[in-house]
PDB file of C-alpha atoms in Angstrom:
ATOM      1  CA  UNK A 150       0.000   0.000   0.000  1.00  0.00           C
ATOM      2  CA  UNK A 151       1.060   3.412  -0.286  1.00  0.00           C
ATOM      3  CA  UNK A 152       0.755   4.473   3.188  1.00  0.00           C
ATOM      4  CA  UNK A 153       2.587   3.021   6.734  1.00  0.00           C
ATOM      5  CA  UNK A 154       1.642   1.939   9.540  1.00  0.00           C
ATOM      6  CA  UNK A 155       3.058   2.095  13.194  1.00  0.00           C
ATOM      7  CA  UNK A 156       0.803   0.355  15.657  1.00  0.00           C
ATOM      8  CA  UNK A 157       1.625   0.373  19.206  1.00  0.00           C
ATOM      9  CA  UNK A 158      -0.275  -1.339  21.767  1.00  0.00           C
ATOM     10  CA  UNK A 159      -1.270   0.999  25.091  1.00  0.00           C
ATOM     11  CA  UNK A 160      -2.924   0.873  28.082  1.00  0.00           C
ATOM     12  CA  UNK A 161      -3.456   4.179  27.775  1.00  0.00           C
ATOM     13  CA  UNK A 162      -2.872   8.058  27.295  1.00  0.00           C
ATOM     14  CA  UNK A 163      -0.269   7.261  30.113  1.00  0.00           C
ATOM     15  CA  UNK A 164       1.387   4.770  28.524  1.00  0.00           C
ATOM     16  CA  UNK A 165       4.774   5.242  27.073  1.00  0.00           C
ATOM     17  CA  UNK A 166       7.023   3.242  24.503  1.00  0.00           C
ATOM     18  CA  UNK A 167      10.383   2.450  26.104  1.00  0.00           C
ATOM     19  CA  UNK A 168      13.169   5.385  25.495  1.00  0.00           C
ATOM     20  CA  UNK A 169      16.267   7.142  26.541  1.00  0.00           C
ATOM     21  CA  UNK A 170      14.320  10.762  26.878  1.00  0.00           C
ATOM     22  CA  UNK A 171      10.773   9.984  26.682  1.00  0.00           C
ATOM     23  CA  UNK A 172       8.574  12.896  24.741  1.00  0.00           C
ATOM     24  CA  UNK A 173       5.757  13.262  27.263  1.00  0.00           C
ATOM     25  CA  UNK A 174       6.311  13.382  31.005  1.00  0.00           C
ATOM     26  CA  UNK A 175       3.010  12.227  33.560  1.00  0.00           C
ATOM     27  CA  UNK A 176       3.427  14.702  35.484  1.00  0.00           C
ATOM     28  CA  UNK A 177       4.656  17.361  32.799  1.00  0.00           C
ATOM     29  CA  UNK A 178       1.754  16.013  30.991  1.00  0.00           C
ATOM     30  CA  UNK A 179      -0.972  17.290  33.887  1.00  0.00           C
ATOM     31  CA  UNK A 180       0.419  20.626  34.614  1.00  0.00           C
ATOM     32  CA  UNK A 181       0.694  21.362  30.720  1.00  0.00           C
ATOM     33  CA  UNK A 182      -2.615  19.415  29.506  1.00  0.00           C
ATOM     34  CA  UNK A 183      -4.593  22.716  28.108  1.00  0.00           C
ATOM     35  CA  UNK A 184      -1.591  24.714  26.864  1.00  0.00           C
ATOM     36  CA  UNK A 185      -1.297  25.792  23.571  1.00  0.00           C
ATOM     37  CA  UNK A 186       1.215  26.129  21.129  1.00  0.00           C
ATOM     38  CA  UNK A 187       2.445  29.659  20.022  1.00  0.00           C
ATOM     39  CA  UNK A 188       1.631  30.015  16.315  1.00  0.00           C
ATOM     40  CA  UNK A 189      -0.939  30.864  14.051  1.00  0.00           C
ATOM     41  CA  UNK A 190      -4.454  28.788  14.767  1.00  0.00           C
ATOM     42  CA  UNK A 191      -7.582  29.009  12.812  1.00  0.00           C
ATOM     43  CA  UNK A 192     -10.233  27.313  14.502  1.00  0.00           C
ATOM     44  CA  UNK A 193     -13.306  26.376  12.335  1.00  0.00           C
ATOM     45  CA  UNK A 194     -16.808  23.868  12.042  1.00  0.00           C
ATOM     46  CA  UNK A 195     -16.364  22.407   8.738  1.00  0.00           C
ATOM     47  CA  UNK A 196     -19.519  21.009   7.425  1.00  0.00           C
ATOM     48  CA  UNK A 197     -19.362  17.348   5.944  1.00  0.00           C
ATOM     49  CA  UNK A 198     -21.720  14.784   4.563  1.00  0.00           C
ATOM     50  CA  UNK A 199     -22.312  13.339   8.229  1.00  0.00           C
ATOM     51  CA  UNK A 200     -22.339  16.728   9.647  1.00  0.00           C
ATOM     52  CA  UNK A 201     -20.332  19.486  10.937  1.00  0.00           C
ATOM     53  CA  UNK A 202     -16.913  18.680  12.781  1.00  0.00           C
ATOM     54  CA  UNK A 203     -14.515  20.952  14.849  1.00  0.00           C
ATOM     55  CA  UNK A 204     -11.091  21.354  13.480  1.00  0.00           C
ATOM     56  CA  UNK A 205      -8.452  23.664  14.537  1.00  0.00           C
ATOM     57  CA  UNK A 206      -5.393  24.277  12.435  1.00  0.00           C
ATOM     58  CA  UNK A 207      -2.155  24.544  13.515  1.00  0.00           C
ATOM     59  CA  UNK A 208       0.454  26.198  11.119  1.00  0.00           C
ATOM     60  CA  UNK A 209       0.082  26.652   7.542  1.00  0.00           C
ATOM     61  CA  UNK A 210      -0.329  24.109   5.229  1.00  0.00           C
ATOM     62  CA  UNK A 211       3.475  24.402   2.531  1.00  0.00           C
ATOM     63  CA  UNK A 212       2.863  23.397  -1.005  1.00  0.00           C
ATOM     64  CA  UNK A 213       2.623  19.347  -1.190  1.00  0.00           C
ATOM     65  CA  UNK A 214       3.997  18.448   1.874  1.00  0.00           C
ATOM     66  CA  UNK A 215       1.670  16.670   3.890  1.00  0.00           C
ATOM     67  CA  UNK A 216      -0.035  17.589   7.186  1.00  0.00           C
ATOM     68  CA  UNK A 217      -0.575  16.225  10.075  1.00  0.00           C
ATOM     69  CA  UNK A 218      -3.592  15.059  11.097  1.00  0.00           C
ATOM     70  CA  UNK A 219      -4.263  13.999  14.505  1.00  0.00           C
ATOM     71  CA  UNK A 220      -7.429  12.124  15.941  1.00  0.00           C
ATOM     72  CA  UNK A 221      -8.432  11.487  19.833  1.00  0.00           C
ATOM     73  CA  UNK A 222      -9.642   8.960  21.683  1.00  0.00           C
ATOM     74  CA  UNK A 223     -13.171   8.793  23.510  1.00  0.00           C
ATOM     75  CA  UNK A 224     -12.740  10.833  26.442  1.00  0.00           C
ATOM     76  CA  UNK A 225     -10.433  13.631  25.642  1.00  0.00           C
ATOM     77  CA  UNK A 226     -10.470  15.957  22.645  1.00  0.00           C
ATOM     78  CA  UNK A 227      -7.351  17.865  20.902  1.00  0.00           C
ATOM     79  CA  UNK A 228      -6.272  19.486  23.584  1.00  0.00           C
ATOM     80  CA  UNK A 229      -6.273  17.077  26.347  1.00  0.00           C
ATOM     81  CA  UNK A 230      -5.005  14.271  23.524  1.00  0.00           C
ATOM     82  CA  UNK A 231      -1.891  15.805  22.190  1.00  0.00           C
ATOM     83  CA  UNK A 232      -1.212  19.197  23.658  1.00  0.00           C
ATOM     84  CA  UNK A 233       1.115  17.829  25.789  1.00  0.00           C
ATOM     85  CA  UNK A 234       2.899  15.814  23.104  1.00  0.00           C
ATOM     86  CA  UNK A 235       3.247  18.503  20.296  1.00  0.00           C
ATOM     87  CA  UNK A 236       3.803  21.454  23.141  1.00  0.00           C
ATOM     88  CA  UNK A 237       7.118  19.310  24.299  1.00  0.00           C
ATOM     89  CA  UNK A 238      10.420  20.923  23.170  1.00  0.00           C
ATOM     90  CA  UNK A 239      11.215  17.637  21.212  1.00  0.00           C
ATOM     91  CA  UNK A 240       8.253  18.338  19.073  1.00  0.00           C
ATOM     92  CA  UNK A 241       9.185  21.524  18.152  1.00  0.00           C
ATOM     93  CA  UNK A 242      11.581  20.771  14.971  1.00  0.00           C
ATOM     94  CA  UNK A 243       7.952  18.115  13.833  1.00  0.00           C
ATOM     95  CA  UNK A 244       6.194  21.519  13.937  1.00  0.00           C
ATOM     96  CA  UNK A 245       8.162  24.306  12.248  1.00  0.00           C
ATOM     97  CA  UNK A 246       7.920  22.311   9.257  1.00  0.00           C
ATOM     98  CA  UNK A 247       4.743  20.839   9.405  1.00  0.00           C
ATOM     99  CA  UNK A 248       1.139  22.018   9.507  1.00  0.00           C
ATOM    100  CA  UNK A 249      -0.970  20.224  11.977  1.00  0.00           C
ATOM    101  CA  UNK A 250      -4.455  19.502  11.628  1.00  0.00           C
ATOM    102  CA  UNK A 251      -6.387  18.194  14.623  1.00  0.00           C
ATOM    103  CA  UNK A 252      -9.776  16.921  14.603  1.00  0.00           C
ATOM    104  CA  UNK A 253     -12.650  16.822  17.490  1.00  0.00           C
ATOM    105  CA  UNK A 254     -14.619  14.319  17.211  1.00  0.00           C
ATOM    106  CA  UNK A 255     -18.277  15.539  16.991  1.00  0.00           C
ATOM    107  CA  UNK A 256     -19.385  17.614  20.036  1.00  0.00           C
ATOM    108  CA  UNK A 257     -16.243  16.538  22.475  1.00  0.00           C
ATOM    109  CA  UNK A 258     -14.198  20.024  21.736  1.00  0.00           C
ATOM    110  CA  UNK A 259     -14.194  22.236  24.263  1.00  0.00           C
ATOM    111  CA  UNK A 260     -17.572  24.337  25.504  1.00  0.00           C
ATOM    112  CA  UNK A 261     -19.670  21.936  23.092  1.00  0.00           C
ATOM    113  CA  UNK A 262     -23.505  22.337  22.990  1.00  0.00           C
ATOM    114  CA  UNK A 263     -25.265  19.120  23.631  1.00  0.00           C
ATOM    115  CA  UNK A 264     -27.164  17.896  20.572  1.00  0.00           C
ATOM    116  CA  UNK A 265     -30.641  18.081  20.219  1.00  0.00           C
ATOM    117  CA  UNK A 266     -32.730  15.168  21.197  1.00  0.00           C
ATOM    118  CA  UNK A 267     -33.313  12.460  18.106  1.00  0.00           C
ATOM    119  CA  UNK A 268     -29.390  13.248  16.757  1.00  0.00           C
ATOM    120  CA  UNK A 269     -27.858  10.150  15.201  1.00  0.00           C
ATOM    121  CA  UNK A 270     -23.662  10.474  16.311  1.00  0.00           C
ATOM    122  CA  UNK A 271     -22.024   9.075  13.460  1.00  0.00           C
ATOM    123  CA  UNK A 272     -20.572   6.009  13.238  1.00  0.00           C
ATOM    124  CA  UNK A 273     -16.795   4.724  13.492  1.00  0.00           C
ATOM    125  CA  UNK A 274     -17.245   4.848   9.448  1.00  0.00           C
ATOM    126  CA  UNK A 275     -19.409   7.742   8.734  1.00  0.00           C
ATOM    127  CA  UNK A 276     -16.737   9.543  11.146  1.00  0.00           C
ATOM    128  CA  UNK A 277     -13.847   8.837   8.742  1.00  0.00           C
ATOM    129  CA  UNK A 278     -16.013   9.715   5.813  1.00  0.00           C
ATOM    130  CA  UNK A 279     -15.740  13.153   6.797  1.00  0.00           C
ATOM    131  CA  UNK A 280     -11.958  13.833   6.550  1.00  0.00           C
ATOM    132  CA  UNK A 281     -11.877  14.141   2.954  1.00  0.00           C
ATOM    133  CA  UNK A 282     -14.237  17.259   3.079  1.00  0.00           C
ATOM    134  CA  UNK A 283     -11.562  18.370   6.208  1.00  0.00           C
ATOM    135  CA  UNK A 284      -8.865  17.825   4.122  1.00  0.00           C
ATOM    136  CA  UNK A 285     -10.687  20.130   0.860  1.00  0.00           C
ATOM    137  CA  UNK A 286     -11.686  22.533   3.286  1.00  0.00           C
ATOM    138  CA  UNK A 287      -8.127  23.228   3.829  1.00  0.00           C
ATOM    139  CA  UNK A 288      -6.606  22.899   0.844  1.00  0.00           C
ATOM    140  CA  UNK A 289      -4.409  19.860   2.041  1.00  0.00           C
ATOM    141  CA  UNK A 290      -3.875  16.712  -0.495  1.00  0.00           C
ATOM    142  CA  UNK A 291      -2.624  14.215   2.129  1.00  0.00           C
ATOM    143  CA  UNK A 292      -1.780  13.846   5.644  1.00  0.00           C
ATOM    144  CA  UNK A 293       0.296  11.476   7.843  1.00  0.00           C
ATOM    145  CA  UNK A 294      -2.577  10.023  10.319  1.00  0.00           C
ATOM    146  CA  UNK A 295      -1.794  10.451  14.146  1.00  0.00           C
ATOM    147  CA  UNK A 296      -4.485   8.578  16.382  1.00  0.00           C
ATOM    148  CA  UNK A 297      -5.168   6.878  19.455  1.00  0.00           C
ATOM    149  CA  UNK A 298      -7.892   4.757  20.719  1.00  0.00           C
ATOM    150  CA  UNK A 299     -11.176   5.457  18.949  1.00  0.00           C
ATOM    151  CA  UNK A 300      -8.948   8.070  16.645  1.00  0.00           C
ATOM    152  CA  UNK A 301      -7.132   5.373  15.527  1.00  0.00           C
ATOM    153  CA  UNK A 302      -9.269   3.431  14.016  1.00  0.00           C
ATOM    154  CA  UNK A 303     -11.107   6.589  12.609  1.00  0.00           C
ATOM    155  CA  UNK A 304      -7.480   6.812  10.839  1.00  0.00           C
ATOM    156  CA  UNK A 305      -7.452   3.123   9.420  1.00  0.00           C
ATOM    157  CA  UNK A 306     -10.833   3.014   8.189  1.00  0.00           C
ATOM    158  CA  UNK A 307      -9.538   6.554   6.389  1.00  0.00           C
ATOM    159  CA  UNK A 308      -6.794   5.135   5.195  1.00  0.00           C
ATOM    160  CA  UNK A 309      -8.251   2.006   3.724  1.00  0.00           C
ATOM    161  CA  UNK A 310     -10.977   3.941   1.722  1.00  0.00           C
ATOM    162  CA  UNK A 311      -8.963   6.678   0.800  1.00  0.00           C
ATOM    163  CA  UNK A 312      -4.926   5.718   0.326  1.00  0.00           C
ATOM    164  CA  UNK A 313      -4.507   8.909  -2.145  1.00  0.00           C
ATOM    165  CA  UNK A 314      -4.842  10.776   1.040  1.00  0.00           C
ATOM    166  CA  UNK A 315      -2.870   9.270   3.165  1.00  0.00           C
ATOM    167  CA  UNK A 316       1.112   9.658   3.490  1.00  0.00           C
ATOM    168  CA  UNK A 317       1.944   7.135   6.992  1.00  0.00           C
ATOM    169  CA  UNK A 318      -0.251   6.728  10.211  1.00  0.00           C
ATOM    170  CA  UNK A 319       0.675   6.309  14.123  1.00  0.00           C
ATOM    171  CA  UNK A 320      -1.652   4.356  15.383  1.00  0.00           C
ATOM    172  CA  UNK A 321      -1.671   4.008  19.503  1.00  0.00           C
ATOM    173  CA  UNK A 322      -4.197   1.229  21.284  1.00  0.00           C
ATOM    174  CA  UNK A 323      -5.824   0.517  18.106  1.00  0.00           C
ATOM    175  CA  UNK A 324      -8.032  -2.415  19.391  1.00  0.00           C
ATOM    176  CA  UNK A 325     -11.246  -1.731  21.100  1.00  0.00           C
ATOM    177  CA  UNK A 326     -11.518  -4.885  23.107  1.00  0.00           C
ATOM    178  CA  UNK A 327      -7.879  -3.618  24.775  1.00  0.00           C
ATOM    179  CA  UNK A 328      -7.424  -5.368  28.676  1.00  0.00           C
ATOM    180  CA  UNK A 329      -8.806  -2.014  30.029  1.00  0.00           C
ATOM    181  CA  UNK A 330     -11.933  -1.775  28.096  1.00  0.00           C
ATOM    182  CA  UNK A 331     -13.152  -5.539  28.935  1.00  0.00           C
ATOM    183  CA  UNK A 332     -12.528  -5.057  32.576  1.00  0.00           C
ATOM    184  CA  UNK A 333     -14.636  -2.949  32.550  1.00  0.00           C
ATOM    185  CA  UNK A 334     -17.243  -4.244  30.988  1.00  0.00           C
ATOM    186  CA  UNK A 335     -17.085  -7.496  33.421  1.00  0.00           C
ATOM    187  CA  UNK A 336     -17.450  -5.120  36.368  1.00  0.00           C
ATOM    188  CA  UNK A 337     -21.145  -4.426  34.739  1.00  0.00           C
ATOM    189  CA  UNK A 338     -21.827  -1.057  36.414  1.00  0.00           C
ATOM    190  CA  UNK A 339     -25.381   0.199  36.355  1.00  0.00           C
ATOM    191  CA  UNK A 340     -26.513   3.469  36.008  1.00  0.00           C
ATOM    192  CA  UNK A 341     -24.678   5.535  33.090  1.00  0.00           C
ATOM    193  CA  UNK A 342     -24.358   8.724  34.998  1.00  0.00           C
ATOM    194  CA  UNK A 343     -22.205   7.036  37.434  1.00  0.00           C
ATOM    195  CA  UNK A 344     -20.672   4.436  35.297  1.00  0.00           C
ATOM    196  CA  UNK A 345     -18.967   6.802  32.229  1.00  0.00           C
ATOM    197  CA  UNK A 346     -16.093   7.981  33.871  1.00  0.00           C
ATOM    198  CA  UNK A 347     -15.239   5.147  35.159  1.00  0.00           C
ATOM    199  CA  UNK A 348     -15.814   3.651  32.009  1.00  0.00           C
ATOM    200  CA  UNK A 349     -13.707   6.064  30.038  1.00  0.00           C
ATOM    201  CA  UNK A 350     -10.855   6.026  32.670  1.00  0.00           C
ATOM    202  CA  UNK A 351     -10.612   2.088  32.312  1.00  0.00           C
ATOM    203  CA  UNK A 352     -10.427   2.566  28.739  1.00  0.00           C
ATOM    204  CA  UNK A 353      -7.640   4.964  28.438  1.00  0.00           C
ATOM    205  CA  UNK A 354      -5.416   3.676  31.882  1.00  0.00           C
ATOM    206  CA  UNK A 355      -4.680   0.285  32.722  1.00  0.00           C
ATOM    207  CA  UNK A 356      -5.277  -1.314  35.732  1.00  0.00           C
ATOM    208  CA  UNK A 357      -1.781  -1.400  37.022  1.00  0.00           C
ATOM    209  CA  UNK A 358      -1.643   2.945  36.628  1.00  0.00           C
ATOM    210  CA  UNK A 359      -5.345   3.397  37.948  1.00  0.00           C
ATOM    211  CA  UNK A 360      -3.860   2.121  41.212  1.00  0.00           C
ATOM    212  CA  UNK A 361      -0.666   3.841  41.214  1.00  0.00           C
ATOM    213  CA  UNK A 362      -0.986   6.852  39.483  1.00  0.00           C
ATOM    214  CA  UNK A 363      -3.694   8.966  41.879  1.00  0.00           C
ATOM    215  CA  UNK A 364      -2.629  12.517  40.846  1.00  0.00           C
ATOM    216  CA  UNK A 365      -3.090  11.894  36.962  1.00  0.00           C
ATOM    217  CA  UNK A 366      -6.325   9.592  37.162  1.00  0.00           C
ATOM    218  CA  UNK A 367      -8.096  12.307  39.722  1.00  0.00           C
ATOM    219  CA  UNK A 368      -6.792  15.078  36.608  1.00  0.00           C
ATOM    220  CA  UNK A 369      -8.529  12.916  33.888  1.00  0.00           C
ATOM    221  CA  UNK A 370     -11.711  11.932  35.826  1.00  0.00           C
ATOM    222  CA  UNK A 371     -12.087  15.360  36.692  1.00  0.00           C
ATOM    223  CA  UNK A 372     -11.961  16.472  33.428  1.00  0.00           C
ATOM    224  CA  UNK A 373     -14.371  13.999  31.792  1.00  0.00           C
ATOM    225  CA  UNK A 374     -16.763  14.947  34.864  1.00  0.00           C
ATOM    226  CA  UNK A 375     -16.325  18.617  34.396  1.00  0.00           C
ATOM    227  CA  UNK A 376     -15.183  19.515  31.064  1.00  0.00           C
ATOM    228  CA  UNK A 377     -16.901  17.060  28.305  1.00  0.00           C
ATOM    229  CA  UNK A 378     -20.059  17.083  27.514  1.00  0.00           C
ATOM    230  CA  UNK A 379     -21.448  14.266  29.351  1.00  0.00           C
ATOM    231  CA  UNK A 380     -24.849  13.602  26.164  1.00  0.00           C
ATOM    232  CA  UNK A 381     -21.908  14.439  23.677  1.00  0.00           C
ATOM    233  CA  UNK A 382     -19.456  11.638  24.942  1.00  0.00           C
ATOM    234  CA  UNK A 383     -21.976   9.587  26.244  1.00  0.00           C
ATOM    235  CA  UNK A 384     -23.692   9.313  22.160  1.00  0.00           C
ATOM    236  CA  UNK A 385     -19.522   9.027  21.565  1.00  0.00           C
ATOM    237  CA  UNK A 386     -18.675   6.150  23.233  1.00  0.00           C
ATOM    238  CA  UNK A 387     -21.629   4.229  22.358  1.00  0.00           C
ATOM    239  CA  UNK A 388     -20.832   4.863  18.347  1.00  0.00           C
ATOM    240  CA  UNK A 389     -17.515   3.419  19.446  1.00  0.00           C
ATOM    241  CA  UNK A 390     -18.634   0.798  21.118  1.00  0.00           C
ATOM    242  CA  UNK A 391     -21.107  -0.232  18.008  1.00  0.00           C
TER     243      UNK A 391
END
């Protein structure tokens, strides 16, 4: 195929492939998790055949070289997804000569308005099918893929239907039915209000971490509580989980 993959297997946004310097810091990753990067951003709603999506652009596009296009996992959006990644100091020679589009998934960015009652959420599919109008929107003829989770297989299914557009993918936690995700399902919690977070944080941490790491869980349960849209990510993670 034209395009490459790197999959890596996570337990979760914590998670970290074995290195001399690694790129994201836990705890650097907490106190920096909203912070944005210092160059030009257009923000926008781009409206695609499965309706309209929230992208925010980082940089400007250069003639044919591709972009980057990240996606997030259920749970988190741009900011709380790769912020900390692309904001590290290590990143900074990625992004001076690359543009980089990220996409929210559809009503998890920031200060979202719930949708109104009767909406359809898109599915794992339909949500790939809307790149291409991302990518016309902003004048960009391929991008190299960067997802995790739920983003990541957004990415492959893009991929697959439309290699033209795609340069290479990173692909984190790729597989849905990861050892987080089915122990929580086993634990068969009732009531959604109560169960979500818990079911998000089991998703994106494994078990080992959710028992260690007390600062960064608290940071990430207290931002699914507080900051997503609870209708938005509940209609989310039930497209996902489809």
């Amino acid at each position: 195929p034209r395009y490459q993959q790197l999959t890596m297997s996570s337990g979760g946004p914590g998670s970290r492939v074995a290195e001399q310097k690694p790129l994201v810091d836990k705890e650097d990753a907490i106190t920096r998790l909203l912070t944005d990067i210092e160059v030009d951003i257009h923000e926008q709603d781009v409206e695609t055949v499965h309706g309209s999506v929230h992208v925010t652009m980082f940089g400007t596009p250069r003639g044919n070289r591709p972009a980057i296009l990240t996606y997030h996992d259920i749970g988190l959006n741009h900011k709380t997804c790769f912020n900390p990644l692309f904001n590290h100091e290590d990143m900074q020679e990625i992004t001076q000569h690359f543009a980089v589009c990220h996409v929210d998934a559809p009503g998890q960015q920031d200060g979202a308005p719930s949708f109104q009652p009767g909406y359809m959420y898109p599915s794992m599919d339909q949500l790939s099918d809307m790149l291409p109008s991302i990518l016309k929107q902003f004048g960009l003829k391929s991008v190299i893929g960067m997802g995790t989770g739920a983003g990541a297989y957004i990415l492959t299914r893009f991929a697959l239907n439309y290699p033209d557009m795609v340069e290479g993918l990173v692909l984190i936690n790729v597989n849905s039915c990861a050892e987080g995700w089915m122990d929580w399902a086993a634990t068969k919690i009732s009531g959604w209000a109560h169960a979500l977070p818990d079911m998000v944080i089991s998703h994106l941490f494994g078990k080992e971490e959710i028992h260690s790491s007390h600062d960064l869980i608290h940071t990430y349960r207290q931002h699914i509580i507080n900051d997503m849209n609870q209708n938005n990510l509940h209609l989310f993670v039930n497209s996902y989980n489809s």
